[in-house]
Short mmCIF file of C-alpha atoms and ligand atoms in Angstrom, two decimals:
data_model
loop_
_atom_site.label_atom_id
_atom_site.label_comp_id
_atom_site.label_asym_id
_atom_site.label_seq_id
_atom_site.Cartn_x
_atom_site.Cartn_y
_atom_site.Cartn_z
CA UNK A 1 -36.60 -4.39 -180.26
CA UNK A 2 -34.22 -3.02 -177.62
CA UNK A 3 -34.95 0.32 -176.00
CA UNK A 4 -32.97 3.29 -177.31
CA UNK A 5 -29.94 3.71 -175.07
CA UNK A 6 -31.03 7.11 -173.75
CA UNK A 7 -34.14 5.62 -172.14
CA UNK A 8 -32.10 3.24 -170.02
CA UNK A 9 -29.96 5.96 -168.55
CA UNK A 10 -30.62 6.45 -164.86
CA UNK A 11 -30.00 10.19 -165.20
CA UNK A 12 -32.21 10.61 -168.29
CA UNK A 13 -34.05 13.47 -166.56
CA UNK A 14 -30.93 15.65 -166.44
CA UNK A 15 -31.07 16.35 -170.16
CA UNK A 16 -34.46 15.12 -171.33
CA UNK A 17 -36.82 16.75 -173.80
CA UNK A 18 -40.18 16.50 -172.08
CA UNK A 19 -43.40 17.09 -174.01
CA UNK A 20 -46.35 18.42 -172.03
CA UNK A 21 -49.66 16.79 -172.91
CA UNK A 22 -52.82 18.69 -171.98
CA UNK A 23 -54.96 15.59 -172.57
CA UNK A 24 -58.23 17.46 -172.96
CA UNK A 25 -56.87 19.24 -176.04
CA UNK A 26 -54.32 16.85 -177.53
CA UNK A 27 -56.37 14.42 -179.65
CA UNK A 28 -59.93 13.16 -179.40
CA UNK A 29 -60.03 9.38 -179.82
CA UNK A 30 -63.77 8.85 -179.25
CA UNK A 31 -65.05 11.91 -181.08
CA UNK A 32 -66.98 13.45 -178.18
CA UNK A 33 -65.28 16.85 -178.33
CA UNK A 34 -62.78 16.19 -175.51
CA UNK A 35 -59.25 14.87 -175.96
CA UNK A 36 -58.56 11.53 -174.29
CA UNK A 37 -56.03 8.77 -173.67
CA UNK A 38 -57.15 6.90 -176.81
CA UNK A 39 -56.21 10.05 -178.72
CA UNK A 40 -52.76 10.13 -177.11
CA UNK A 41 -52.18 6.42 -177.80
CA UNK A 42 -53.01 6.95 -181.45
CA UNK A 43 -50.48 9.76 -181.66
CA UNK A 44 -47.58 7.99 -179.97
CA UNK A 45 -45.86 7.51 -183.35
CA UNK A 46 -46.01 11.28 -183.85
CA UNK A 47 -44.41 11.86 -180.45
CA UNK A 48 -41.75 9.23 -181.12
CA UNK A 49 -40.95 10.88 -184.43
CA UNK A 50 -40.70 14.25 -182.72
CA UNK A 51 -38.03 12.56 -180.62
CA UNK A 52 -39.14 13.46 -177.10
CA UNK A 53 -37.88 11.48 -174.11
CA UNK A 54 -40.89 11.83 -171.84
CA UNK A 55 -44.48 13.04 -171.64
CA UNK A 56 -45.83 15.09 -168.77
CA UNK A 57 -49.58 14.72 -168.54
CA UNK A 58 -51.66 17.41 -166.87
CA UNK A 59 -54.03 15.81 -164.34
CA UNK A 60 -56.08 13.01 -165.89
CA UNK A 61 -57.95 12.03 -162.72
CA UNK A 62 -61.73 12.14 -162.13
CA UNK A 63 -62.56 15.79 -161.71
CA UNK A 64 -65.53 18.14 -161.94
CA UNK A 65 -63.13 20.26 -164.10
CA UNK A 66 -63.67 23.45 -162.16
CA UNK A 67 -59.99 24.20 -162.78
CA UNK A 68 -59.08 22.07 -165.77
CA UNK A 69 -58.56 18.94 -163.69
CA UNK A 70 -56.52 20.63 -160.93
CA UNK A 71 -59.55 19.85 -158.79
CA UNK A 72 -58.98 16.14 -158.24
CA UNK A 73 -61.79 13.98 -156.90
CA UNK A 74 -59.82 10.70 -156.89
CA UNK A 75 -56.05 10.47 -157.29
CA UNK A 76 -56.06 6.77 -158.15
CA UNK A 77 -58.35 6.73 -161.17
CA UNK A 78 -58.81 8.33 -164.58
CA UNK A 79 -61.65 10.67 -165.52
CA UNK A 80 -64.17 8.77 -167.69
CA UNK A 81 -63.97 11.60 -170.23
CA UNK A 82 -60.30 10.64 -170.74
CA UNK A 83 -60.52 6.85 -170.42
CA UNK A 84 -59.86 4.29 -167.71
CA UNK A 85 -57.06 3.36 -165.37
CA UNK A 86 -56.41 0.26 -167.48
CA UNK A 87 -56.01 2.50 -170.50
CA UNK A 88 -53.58 4.76 -168.66
CA UNK A 89 -51.54 1.68 -167.81
CA UNK A 90 -51.56 0.64 -171.47
CA UNK A 91 -50.54 4.14 -172.51
CA UNK A 92 -47.64 4.14 -170.04
CA UNK A 93 -46.47 0.75 -171.33
CA UNK A 94 -46.87 1.63 -175.01
CA UNK A 95 -45.04 4.90 -174.58
CA UNK A 96 -42.21 3.03 -172.83
CA UNK A 97 -42.02 0.66 -175.82
CA UNK A 98 -41.41 3.73 -177.98
CA UNK A 99 -38.69 4.85 -175.58
CA UNK A 100 -40.89 7.54 -174.00
CA UNK A 101 -41.31 7.88 -170.26
CA UNK A 102 -44.41 9.16 -168.47
CA UNK A 103 -44.71 11.90 -165.87
CA UNK A 104 -48.00 12.37 -164.03
CA UNK A 105 -49.22 15.53 -162.34
CA UNK A 106 -49.97 15.35 -158.62
CA UNK A 107 -51.96 18.11 -156.96
CA UNK A 108 -51.12 18.01 -153.25
CA UNK A 109 -52.13 21.50 -152.11
CA UNK A 110 -55.84 21.02 -152.60
CA UNK A 111 -58.47 18.48 -153.64
CA UNK A 112 -61.80 18.82 -155.41
CA UNK A 113 -64.78 19.62 -153.22
CA UNK A 114 -66.11 16.30 -154.59
CA UNK A 115 -63.19 14.34 -153.11
CA UNK A 116 -64.36 11.77 -150.52
CA UNK A 117 -62.43 13.49 -147.74
CA UNK A 118 -64.02 16.88 -148.29
CA UNK A 119 -67.52 15.44 -148.61
CA UNK A 120 -66.97 13.59 -145.35
CA UNK A 121 -65.68 16.78 -143.74
CA UNK A 122 -68.78 18.70 -144.81
CA UNK A 123 -71.07 15.98 -143.51
CA UNK A 124 -69.24 15.58 -140.20
CA UNK A 125 -69.68 19.21 -139.18
CA UNK A 126 -67.69 21.76 -137.15
CA UNK A 127 -65.04 20.45 -134.78
CA UNK A 128 -64.98 16.96 -136.34
CA UNK A 129 -61.75 15.05 -137.01
CA UNK A 130 -62.75 14.93 -140.69
CA UNK A 131 -62.46 18.72 -140.84
CA UNK A 132 -58.91 18.59 -139.47
CA UNK A 133 -57.71 17.33 -142.86
CA UNK A 134 -58.53 20.79 -144.24
CA UNK A 135 -58.40 24.34 -142.90
CA UNK A 136 -61.79 24.95 -141.34
CA UNK A 137 -62.13 27.94 -139.03
CA UNK A 138 -64.82 30.05 -137.44
CA UNK A 139 -65.16 33.50 -138.98
CA UNK A 140 -64.25 36.82 -137.45
CA UNK A 141 -66.67 39.60 -136.59
CA UNK A 142 -69.45 39.52 -134.03
CA UNK A 143 -71.35 36.77 -135.79
CA UNK A 144 -68.43 35.08 -137.54
CA UNK A 145 -69.51 36.82 -140.72
CA UNK A 146 -65.96 37.88 -141.72
CA UNK A 147 -63.37 35.52 -143.24
CA UNK A 148 -60.74 34.17 -140.82
CA UNK A 149 -57.88 36.07 -142.46
CA UNK A 150 -56.80 38.39 -145.27
CA UNK A 151 -54.99 35.97 -147.58
CA UNK A 152 -55.15 36.84 -151.30
CA UNK A 153 -56.32 34.55 -154.07
CA UNK A 154 -53.54 32.67 -155.84
CA UNK A 155 -55.18 33.40 -159.17
CA UNK A 156 -53.28 36.60 -159.95
CA UNK A 157 -55.65 39.45 -160.80
CA UNK A 158 -58.44 37.90 -158.79
CA UNK A 159 -59.85 39.71 -155.81
CA UNK A 160 -62.17 36.82 -155.08
CA UNK A 161 -62.00 35.51 -151.49
CA UNK A 162 -59.97 32.45 -150.45
CA UNK A 163 -62.48 31.54 -147.75
CA UNK A 164 -65.98 30.18 -148.21
CA UNK A 165 -68.55 30.02 -145.44
CA UNK A 166 -70.75 26.99 -145.00
CA UNK A 167 -74.34 27.05 -143.75
CA UNK A 168 -73.09 25.55 -140.45
CA UNK A 169 -71.00 28.68 -139.86
CA UNK A 170 -67.50 27.28 -140.50
CA UNK A 171 -65.27 28.80 -143.16
CA UNK A 172 -62.81 26.75 -145.23
CA UNK A 173 -59.66 27.85 -146.98
CA UNK A 174 -59.11 27.54 -150.74
CA UNK A 175 -56.19 29.42 -152.24
CA UNK A 176 -57.71 28.79 -155.69
CA UNK A 177 -61.43 28.26 -156.39
CA UNK A 178 -64.03 27.34 -153.72
CA UNK A 179 -64.15 23.94 -155.42
CA UNK A 180 -60.47 23.38 -154.47
CA UNK A 181 -60.28 23.20 -150.65
CA UNK A 182 -56.69 23.30 -149.30
CA UNK A 183 -55.44 20.27 -147.43
CA UNK A 184 -53.89 20.57 -143.98
CA UNK A 185 -50.33 19.36 -144.49
CA UNK A 186 -49.63 19.42 -140.76
CA UNK A 187 -51.91 16.38 -140.50
CA UNK A 188 -50.07 13.02 -140.68
CA UNK A 189 -52.92 11.40 -142.66
CA UNK A 190 -52.45 13.93 -145.46
CA UNK A 191 -48.76 13.07 -145.70
CA UNK A 192 -49.40 9.33 -145.59
CA UNK A 193 -52.07 9.54 -148.25
CA UNK A 194 -49.89 11.43 -150.70
CA UNK A 195 -46.92 9.15 -150.26
CA UNK A 196 -49.27 6.28 -150.99
CA UNK A 197 -50.56 8.05 -154.13
CA UNK A 198 -46.98 8.50 -155.31
CA UNK A 199 -46.34 4.77 -154.82
CA UNK A 200 -49.57 3.98 -156.66
CA UNK A 201 -48.40 5.75 -159.81
CA UNK A 202 -44.77 4.68 -159.60
CA UNK A 203 -45.99 1.09 -159.35
CA UNK A 204 -47.93 1.66 -162.57
CA UNK A 205 -44.73 2.47 -164.39
CA UNK A 206 -44.58 6.24 -164.33
CA UNK A 207 -41.07 7.64 -164.33
CA UNK A 208 -41.82 10.96 -162.75
CA UNK A 209 -44.24 13.23 -160.95
CA UNK A 210 -44.89 16.91 -161.51
CA UNK A 211 -45.85 18.58 -158.24
CA UNK A 212 -48.53 21.23 -158.57
CA UNK A 213 -48.25 24.42 -156.50
CA UNK A 214 -45.29 22.82 -154.75
CA UNK A 215 -44.38 25.84 -152.60
CA UNK A 216 -47.87 26.40 -151.17
CA UNK A 217 -48.66 23.23 -149.18
CA UNK A 218 -47.46 24.25 -145.73
CA UNK A 219 -49.40 26.87 -143.80
CA UNK A 220 -48.66 28.71 -140.59
CA UNK A 221 -50.99 26.81 -138.22
CA UNK A 222 -52.17 30.09 -136.71
CA UNK A 223 -53.28 31.24 -140.18
CA UNK A 224 -52.25 34.82 -139.33
CA UNK A 225 -53.13 37.81 -141.49
CA UNK A 226 -50.59 38.34 -144.23
CA UNK A 227 -50.58 42.08 -143.58
CA UNK A 228 -49.38 41.68 -140.00
CA UNK A 229 -47.28 38.48 -140.27
CA UNK A 230 -45.57 38.63 -143.65
CA UNK A 231 -42.34 36.86 -142.46
CA UNK A 232 -42.03 34.01 -142.72
CA UNK A 233 -44.79 34.02 -145.27
CA UNK A 234 -47.83 32.24 -143.80
CA UNK A 235 -48.35 30.03 -146.85
CA UNK A 236 -45.58 30.44 -149.45
CA UNK A 237 -42.21 28.67 -149.31
CA UNK A 238 -42.37 27.64 -145.67
CA UNK A 239 -39.50 25.66 -144.22
CA UNK A 240 -41.76 22.73 -143.26
CA UNK A 241 -42.03 21.89 -146.97
CA UNK A 242 -38.50 20.57 -147.14
CA UNK A 243 -39.26 17.82 -144.67
CA UNK A 244 -42.28 16.80 -146.76
CA UNK A 245 -40.21 16.60 -149.94
CA UNK A 246 -37.40 14.73 -148.23
CA UNK A 247 -39.79 11.96 -147.38
CA UNK A 248 -41.28 12.07 -150.89
CA UNK A 249 -37.76 11.64 -152.20
CA UNK A 250 -37.33 8.35 -150.40
CA UNK A 251 -40.53 7.10 -152.06
CA UNK A 252 -39.26 8.21 -155.48
CA UNK A 253 -35.85 6.66 -154.90
CA UNK A 254 -37.46 3.29 -154.17
CA UNK A 255 -38.89 3.40 -157.71
CA UNK A 256 -36.18 5.33 -159.61
CA UNK A 257 -38.79 8.06 -159.98
CA UNK A 258 -38.09 11.74 -160.39
CA UNK A 259 -39.86 14.95 -159.44
CA UNK A 260 -40.37 18.25 -161.16
CA UNK A 261 -41.76 20.89 -158.87
CA UNK A 262 -43.94 23.82 -159.81
CA UNK A 263 -42.00 26.25 -157.66
CA UNK A 264 -42.75 29.90 -158.46
CA UNK A 265 -40.29 31.82 -156.29
CA UNK A 266 -38.47 35.00 -157.24
CA UNK A 267 -35.47 34.34 -154.99
CA UNK A 268 -33.07 31.89 -156.73
CA UNK A 269 -31.48 30.85 -153.45
CA UNK A 270 -34.84 29.96 -151.88
CA UNK A 271 -35.80 28.18 -155.12
CA UNK A 272 -32.62 26.08 -155.12
CA UNK A 273 -33.34 24.82 -151.61
CA UNK A 274 -36.04 22.58 -153.11
CA UNK A 275 -33.41 21.02 -155.38
CA UNK A 276 -31.00 19.86 -152.71
CA UNK A 277 -29.81 16.29 -153.36
CA UNK A 278 -32.35 14.71 -151.00
CA UNK A 279 -35.35 16.76 -152.18
CA UNK A 280 -36.78 17.37 -155.67
CA UNK A 281 -34.76 16.43 -158.74
CA UNK A 282 -35.87 19.41 -160.81
CA UNK A 283 -38.22 22.39 -160.83
CA UNK A 284 -39.68 24.51 -163.59
CA UNK A 285 -37.67 27.54 -164.60
CA UNK A 286 -40.17 30.37 -164.53
CA UNK A 287 -37.45 33.00 -164.73
CA UNK A 288 -36.68 31.86 -168.27
CA UNK A 289 -40.34 31.30 -169.17
CA UNK A 290 -41.32 34.83 -168.24
CA UNK A 291 -38.16 36.53 -169.55
CA UNK A 292 -38.56 39.20 -172.25
CA UNK A 293 -36.96 38.69 -175.66
CA UNK A 294 -33.90 40.77 -174.87
CA UNK A 295 -30.30 39.58 -175.04
CA UNK A 296 -29.23 41.09 -171.73
CA UNK A 297 -32.28 39.84 -169.86
CA UNK A 298 -32.00 36.36 -171.36
CA UNK A 299 -28.30 36.17 -170.57
CA UNK A 300 -29.01 37.23 -166.99
CA UNK A 301 -31.79 34.66 -166.70
CA UNK A 302 -29.61 31.85 -168.10
CA UNK A 303 -26.60 32.78 -165.97
CA UNK A 304 -28.75 33.23 -162.88
CA UNK A 305 -30.44 29.87 -163.47
CA UNK A 306 -27.17 28.01 -163.86
CA UNK A 307 -25.63 29.76 -160.87
CA UNK A 308 -28.60 28.88 -158.67
CA UNK A 309 -28.58 25.21 -159.67
CA UNK A 310 -24.83 24.64 -159.51
CA UNK A 311 -24.38 24.53 -155.73
CA UNK A 312 -27.08 21.87 -155.32
CA UNK A 313 -26.00 19.85 -158.35
CA UNK A 314 -29.46 19.89 -159.93
CA UNK A 315 -29.99 20.31 -163.67
CA UNK A 316 -31.83 23.38 -164.90
CA UNK A 317 -35.06 23.16 -166.86
CA UNK A 318 -35.89 25.39 -169.82
CA UNK A 319 -39.50 26.25 -170.43
CA UNK A 320 -40.95 28.65 -173.00
CA UNK A 321 -44.63 27.98 -172.41
CA UNK A 322 -47.15 25.82 -170.56
CA UNK A 323 -50.92 25.49 -170.11
CA UNK A 324 -51.05 28.55 -167.84
CA UNK A 325 -49.29 31.21 -169.94
CA UNK A 326 -49.49 33.01 -173.27
CA UNK A 327 -48.30 30.95 -176.27
CA UNK A 328 -44.74 31.80 -177.26
CA UNK A 329 -45.30 33.09 -180.82
CA UNK A 330 -47.92 35.49 -179.47
CA UNK A 331 -45.90 36.65 -176.47
CA UNK A 332 -42.80 37.34 -178.56
CA UNK A 333 -44.91 39.21 -181.13
CA UNK A 334 -45.98 41.88 -178.65
CA UNK A 335 -44.42 45.08 -177.34
CA UNK A 336 -44.04 43.44 -173.92
CA UNK A 337 -42.36 40.10 -174.65
CA UNK A 338 -42.20 38.98 -171.02
CA UNK A 339 -44.99 37.11 -169.29
CA UNK A 340 -46.84 38.34 -166.26
CA UNK A 341 -50.32 37.22 -165.22
CA UNK A 342 -50.94 40.70 -163.89
CA UNK A 343 -50.46 42.44 -167.24
CA UNK A 344 -52.21 39.91 -169.45
CA UNK A 345 -55.00 41.83 -171.21
CA UNK A 346 -57.57 41.44 -173.96
CA UNK A 347 -56.84 42.99 -177.35
CA UNK A 348 -53.04 43.31 -177.09
CA UNK A 349 -51.61 44.12 -180.57
CA UNK A 350 -49.55 41.17 -181.84
CA UNK A 351 -47.22 40.66 -184.81
CA UNK A 352 -47.28 36.89 -185.33
CA UNK A 353 -44.65 36.92 -188.08
CA UNK A 354 -42.19 38.57 -185.72
CA UNK A 355 -43.26 36.39 -182.80
CA UNK A 356 -42.84 33.22 -184.83
CA UNK A 357 -39.39 34.23 -185.96
CA UNK A 358 -38.34 34.81 -182.37
CA UNK A 359 -40.02 31.63 -181.15
CA UNK A 360 -38.02 29.64 -183.70
CA UNK A 361 -34.80 31.20 -182.43
CA UNK A 362 -35.88 30.61 -178.83
CA UNK A 363 -36.51 26.93 -179.58
CA UNK A 364 -32.90 26.52 -180.73
CA UNK A 365 -31.67 28.50 -177.74
CA UNK A 366 -33.54 26.44 -175.16
CA UNK A 367 -32.68 23.11 -176.82
CA UNK A 368 -28.97 23.97 -176.72
CA UNK A 369 -28.78 24.88 -173.03
CA UNK A 370 -27.58 22.40 -170.39
CA UNK A 371 -30.50 20.74 -168.63
CA UNK A 372 -33.96 19.44 -169.46
CA UNK A 373 -36.31 21.16 -171.92
CA UNK A 374 -40.09 21.24 -171.70
CA UNK A 375 -42.15 21.59 -174.88
CA UNK A 376 -45.82 22.37 -174.39
CA UNK A 377 -48.08 20.67 -176.94
CA UNK A 378 -48.65 22.85 -179.98
CA UNK A 379 -45.46 24.85 -179.50
CA UNK A 380 -43.88 22.54 -182.08
CA UNK A 381 -46.61 23.67 -184.49
CA UNK A 382 -46.09 27.36 -183.73
CA UNK A 383 -49.67 27.74 -182.49
CA UNK A 384 -50.60 31.26 -181.44
CA UNK A 385 -52.70 32.16 -178.41
CA UNK A 386 -56.36 31.97 -179.46
CA UNK A 387 -59.08 34.49 -178.69
CA UNK A 388 -61.91 32.66 -176.96
CA UNK A 389 -65.38 34.22 -177.30
CA UNK A 390 -66.67 35.23 -173.86
CA UNK A 391 -69.57 32.77 -174.08
CA UNK A 392 -67.14 29.84 -174.48
CA UNK A 393 -64.63 30.70 -171.76
CA UNK A 394 -64.00 27.86 -169.28
CA UNK A 395 -61.12 29.07 -167.12
CA UNK A 396 -61.97 30.05 -163.54
CA UNK A 397 -59.21 32.66 -163.69
CA UNK A 398 -61.43 34.69 -166.03
CA UNK A 399 -64.51 34.36 -163.84
CA UNK A 400 -62.70 35.01 -160.59
CA UNK A 401 -61.29 38.24 -162.01
CA UNK A 402 -64.81 39.38 -162.85
CA UNK A 403 -64.05 38.92 -166.56
CA UNK A 404 -61.09 41.31 -166.59
CA UNK A 405 -58.26 38.72 -166.84
CA UNK A 406 -58.37 36.85 -170.17
CA UNK A 407 -57.58 33.59 -168.39
CA UNK A 408 -55.71 30.62 -169.79
CA UNK A 409 -58.05 29.04 -172.34
CA UNK A 410 -56.24 30.73 -175.23
CA UNK A 411 -53.29 28.33 -174.93
CA UNK A 412 -55.49 25.27 -174.34
CA UNK A 413 -57.26 25.04 -177.68
CA UNK A 414 -57.59 21.56 -179.26
CA UNK A 415 -54.65 20.77 -181.55
CA UNK A 416 -54.93 20.77 -185.35
CA UNK A 417 -53.78 17.50 -186.90
CA UNK A 418 -55.29 17.29 -190.39
CA UNK A 419 -56.18 20.41 -192.35
CA UNK A 420 -59.01 18.97 -194.46
CA UNK A 421 -60.87 17.24 -191.64
CA UNK A 422 -63.58 18.64 -189.39
CA UNK A 423 -62.13 20.54 -186.43
CA UNK A 424 -58.73 20.42 -188.10
CA UNK A 425 -58.49 16.70 -187.44
CA UNK A 426 -58.70 16.97 -183.64
CA UNK A 427 -60.91 13.92 -183.95
CA UNK A 428 -64.21 15.31 -182.72
CA UNK A 429 -67.55 14.60 -184.38
CA UNK A 430 -69.02 17.54 -182.50
CA UNK A 431 -67.74 20.99 -181.57
CA UNK A 432 -64.68 20.54 -179.28
CA UNK A 433 -64.81 21.81 -175.69
CA UNK A 434 -62.97 24.99 -176.69
CA UNK A 435 -63.47 26.54 -180.14
CA UNK A 436 -60.61 26.55 -182.64
CA UNK A 437 -59.84 29.80 -184.48
CA UNK A 438 -60.86 29.99 -188.16
CA UNK A 439 -57.27 29.62 -189.44
CA UNK A 440 -56.37 26.67 -187.17
CA UNK A 441 -56.11 24.20 -190.08
CA UNK A 442 -53.20 26.18 -191.51
CA UNK A 443 -51.11 25.04 -188.50
CA UNK A 444 -52.10 21.38 -188.82
CA UNK A 445 -49.50 18.65 -188.53
CA UNK A 446 -50.21 17.46 -192.09
CA UNK A 447 -49.37 20.92 -193.42
CA UNK A 448 -46.02 20.92 -191.66
CA UNK A 449 -44.76 17.38 -191.47
CA UNK A 450 -43.09 17.26 -194.88
CA UNK A 451 -41.79 20.81 -194.78
CA UNK A 452 -38.33 21.11 -193.20
CA UNK A 453 -38.86 24.87 -193.02
CA UNK A 454 -41.95 24.52 -190.81
CA UNK A 455 -41.94 24.91 -187.03
CA UNK A 456 -42.51 21.16 -186.74
CA UNK A 457 -39.59 20.51 -189.08
CA UNK A 458 -37.39 22.77 -186.97
CA UNK A 459 -38.33 21.08 -183.67
CA UNK A 460 -37.83 17.58 -185.10
CA UNK A 461 -34.45 18.44 -186.53
CA UNK A 462 -33.31 20.28 -183.41
CA UNK A 463 -34.33 17.44 -181.09
CA UNK A 464 -32.57 14.95 -183.38
CA UNK A 465 -29.37 17.03 -183.49
CA UNK A 466 -29.39 18.11 -179.87
CA UNK A 467 -26.89 15.46 -178.68
CA UNK A 468 -24.15 17.35 -180.62
CA UNK A 469 -23.99 19.66 -177.62
CA UNK A 470 -23.06 16.81 -175.29
CA UNK A 471 -23.67 17.09 -171.58
CA UNK A 472 -20.95 19.54 -170.69
CA UNK A 473 -21.42 22.89 -168.97
CA UNK A 474 -22.16 26.10 -170.83
CA UNK A 475 -19.17 28.21 -171.84
CA UNK A 476 -20.02 31.70 -173.09
CA UNK A 477 -18.25 32.85 -176.26
CA UNK A 478 -17.33 36.46 -176.94
CA UNK A 479 -20.14 38.08 -178.93
CA UNK A 480 -21.18 41.57 -179.97
CA UNK A 481 -23.87 43.51 -178.09
CA UNK A 482 -27.26 41.86 -178.53
CA UNK A 483 -25.85 38.46 -179.48
CA UNK A 484 -25.82 35.36 -177.27
CA UNK A 485 -23.16 32.79 -178.11
CA UNK A 486 -22.03 29.78 -176.16
CA UNK A 487 -20.55 26.36 -176.55
CA UNK A 488 -20.64 23.16 -174.53
CA UNK A 489 -17.89 20.67 -173.87
CA UNK A 490 -18.56 18.62 -176.99
CA UNK A 491 -17.84 21.57 -179.22
CA UNK A 492 -21.13 22.58 -180.81
CA UNK A 493 -21.95 26.28 -180.72
CA UNK A 494 -25.27 28.07 -180.36
CA UNK A 495 -25.55 31.70 -181.49
CA UNK A 496 -28.67 33.85 -181.23
CA UNK A 497 -28.81 37.33 -182.66
CA UNK A 498 -31.30 39.68 -181.01
CA UNK A 499 -29.58 42.85 -182.31
CA UNK A 500 -30.89 44.92 -185.21
CA UNK A 501 -27.84 44.38 -187.42
CA UNK A 502 -26.74 41.01 -188.81
CA UNK A 503 -23.94 39.32 -186.85
CA UNK A 504 -20.89 37.48 -188.13
CA UNK A 505 -20.88 33.83 -187.05
CA UNK A 506 -18.10 32.59 -184.74
CA UNK A 507 -15.43 30.43 -186.37
CA UNK A 508 -16.97 27.06 -187.21
CA UNK A 509 -16.60 24.09 -189.50
CA UNK A 510 -20.24 23.48 -190.35
CA UNK A 511 -23.65 25.11 -190.10
CA UNK A 512 -25.80 22.43 -188.49
CA UNK A 513 -29.14 24.18 -188.25
CA UNK A 514 -30.57 27.68 -188.25
CA UNK A 515 -33.95 29.02 -187.26
CA UNK A 516 -34.16 31.09 -190.45
CA UNK A 517 -32.16 31.84 -193.59
CA UNK A 518 -28.73 33.48 -193.20
CA UNK A 519 -27.78 36.66 -195.04
CA UNK A 520 -25.76 36.54 -198.29
CA UNK A 521 -22.38 36.71 -196.59
CA UNK A 522 -23.32 34.04 -194.08
CA UNK A 523 -24.22 36.53 -191.39
CA UNK A 524 -26.94 35.82 -188.84
CA UNK A 525 -29.97 38.14 -189.18
CA UNK A 526 -31.87 39.64 -186.26
CA UNK A 527 -34.04 37.23 -184.22
CA UNK A 528 -32.33 34.21 -185.72
CA UNK A 529 -30.37 31.39 -184.07
CA UNK A 530 -27.83 28.98 -185.51
CA UNK A 531 -26.18 25.78 -184.35
CA UNK A 532 -22.63 25.34 -185.57
CA UNK A 533 -19.98 22.68 -185.35
CA UNK A 534 -16.84 24.22 -183.91
C1 NOJ F 1 -50.86 25.40 -161.22
C2 NOJ F 1 -51.46 24.78 -162.43
O1 NOJ F 1 -50.50 24.76 -163.46
C3 NOJ F 1 -52.68 25.60 -162.76
O2 NOJ F 1 -53.21 25.25 -164.02
C4 NOJ F 1 -53.68 25.45 -161.65
O3 NOJ F 1 -54.77 26.32 -161.87
C5 NOJ F 1 -53.07 25.81 -160.27
N1 NOJ F 1 -51.76 25.26 -160.09
C6 NOJ F 1 -53.94 25.29 -159.16
O4 NOJ F 1 -53.88 23.89 -159.09
#
């Protein structure tokens, strides 16, 4: 069987639908309570039917799981809880046979404290060359009892220190947990090693690499206090990064590989610098992901995104949710429909009916925009954010905030596949690693798959129809206050009504798809989106 034509396209990544697989919670193939590669392989037909072009896997490498696998002990292997390297290779090949490409997640800013390099650095002691691969420093204060600088934790809401002192007196830097020591990117061996890791995975058939914490790698070598040396920032968005990514790009180009960077930067111009033609191909759009459900704010985010990408010729990405943020139906069902780590709180009142309605409209909006779209696993089922009992919480963000930040487990709950089976068909014989809420079975794939009105039905149909928009640029259409309307070169129209009163549809020849029923006279109700043929 020949590959579908879209998978052969060299520029597939410019308009792909990319499904994010959080392996630990996707499907459990061996029944031990943890999702795994066997589970993903068994569900490839489901992913093919959903119609996605690529899968982005969160880190699947051996890891003590102190930060959900973002503490990597070995970048060239697979954690035994997930499977083996041979199985990852099979998965990559089988997915390709179904026309689905694979994107792996590389974590270059830090390693696990169990990584061979860090263990060697600990053993070798202060002043050793092994310690030069990291940021080891003596402390301040008369006896070195104070941390070397004042840098804040990169887990928002956490006041926990980013320095840990060893019994031998040295301190080491970790922007995240103490089990994630930061690498020293000024060291040539660090650069060589990562370029080799990239080659390793490209040679195994992966089509792309997601770069974790992409704007944090480079540090001011003097490690100055942030309070006294805020410009240029001592560890965020430093100019040295561009040289690193330019050499990564040559590695990717040798293998037709592509990058997507996790670049959280408020300034669109600084953000776009990472997307220059000889750097990263794409980066996640956090402006859109955190944007409140408000027509003006969404329009500004979309326009700002497109304007920032245009000068560098990079496609935008559209993201509603990922493994770090509140699930979309929950976020949109709250008074504050934006996302901000700093305001995430326990017990926020939520209207899931409203949130689901908006999430359906948002799905049609994001799938109509020019660029690539990321769909986080479970979004296609309309899963809400789950409440995790305190005794079962796993996320270090919760612990490092002293239990005040809810953390990110609520969007990482094992998926429901079959409503009548134990653990909603996740596949486990025993309690999964995170508990599923009591009503989880009602969201199961088997409850939705034959219902065109379900969230799954909507996603499948929208992904199937999406090519009607073509690959032309966005052209806004005149629309009343509170309504977003645009077309693309091929003539399809997307309209989203966020206003209280129903909106008349623009002139069209056919209603292709809508996120909810229209009113009697064919008008578009509030929080509803429609795709039309012009
Ligand atoms: C971003 C990842 O998405 C997040 O899950 C992780 O905790 C941090 N980077 C640190 O690696």
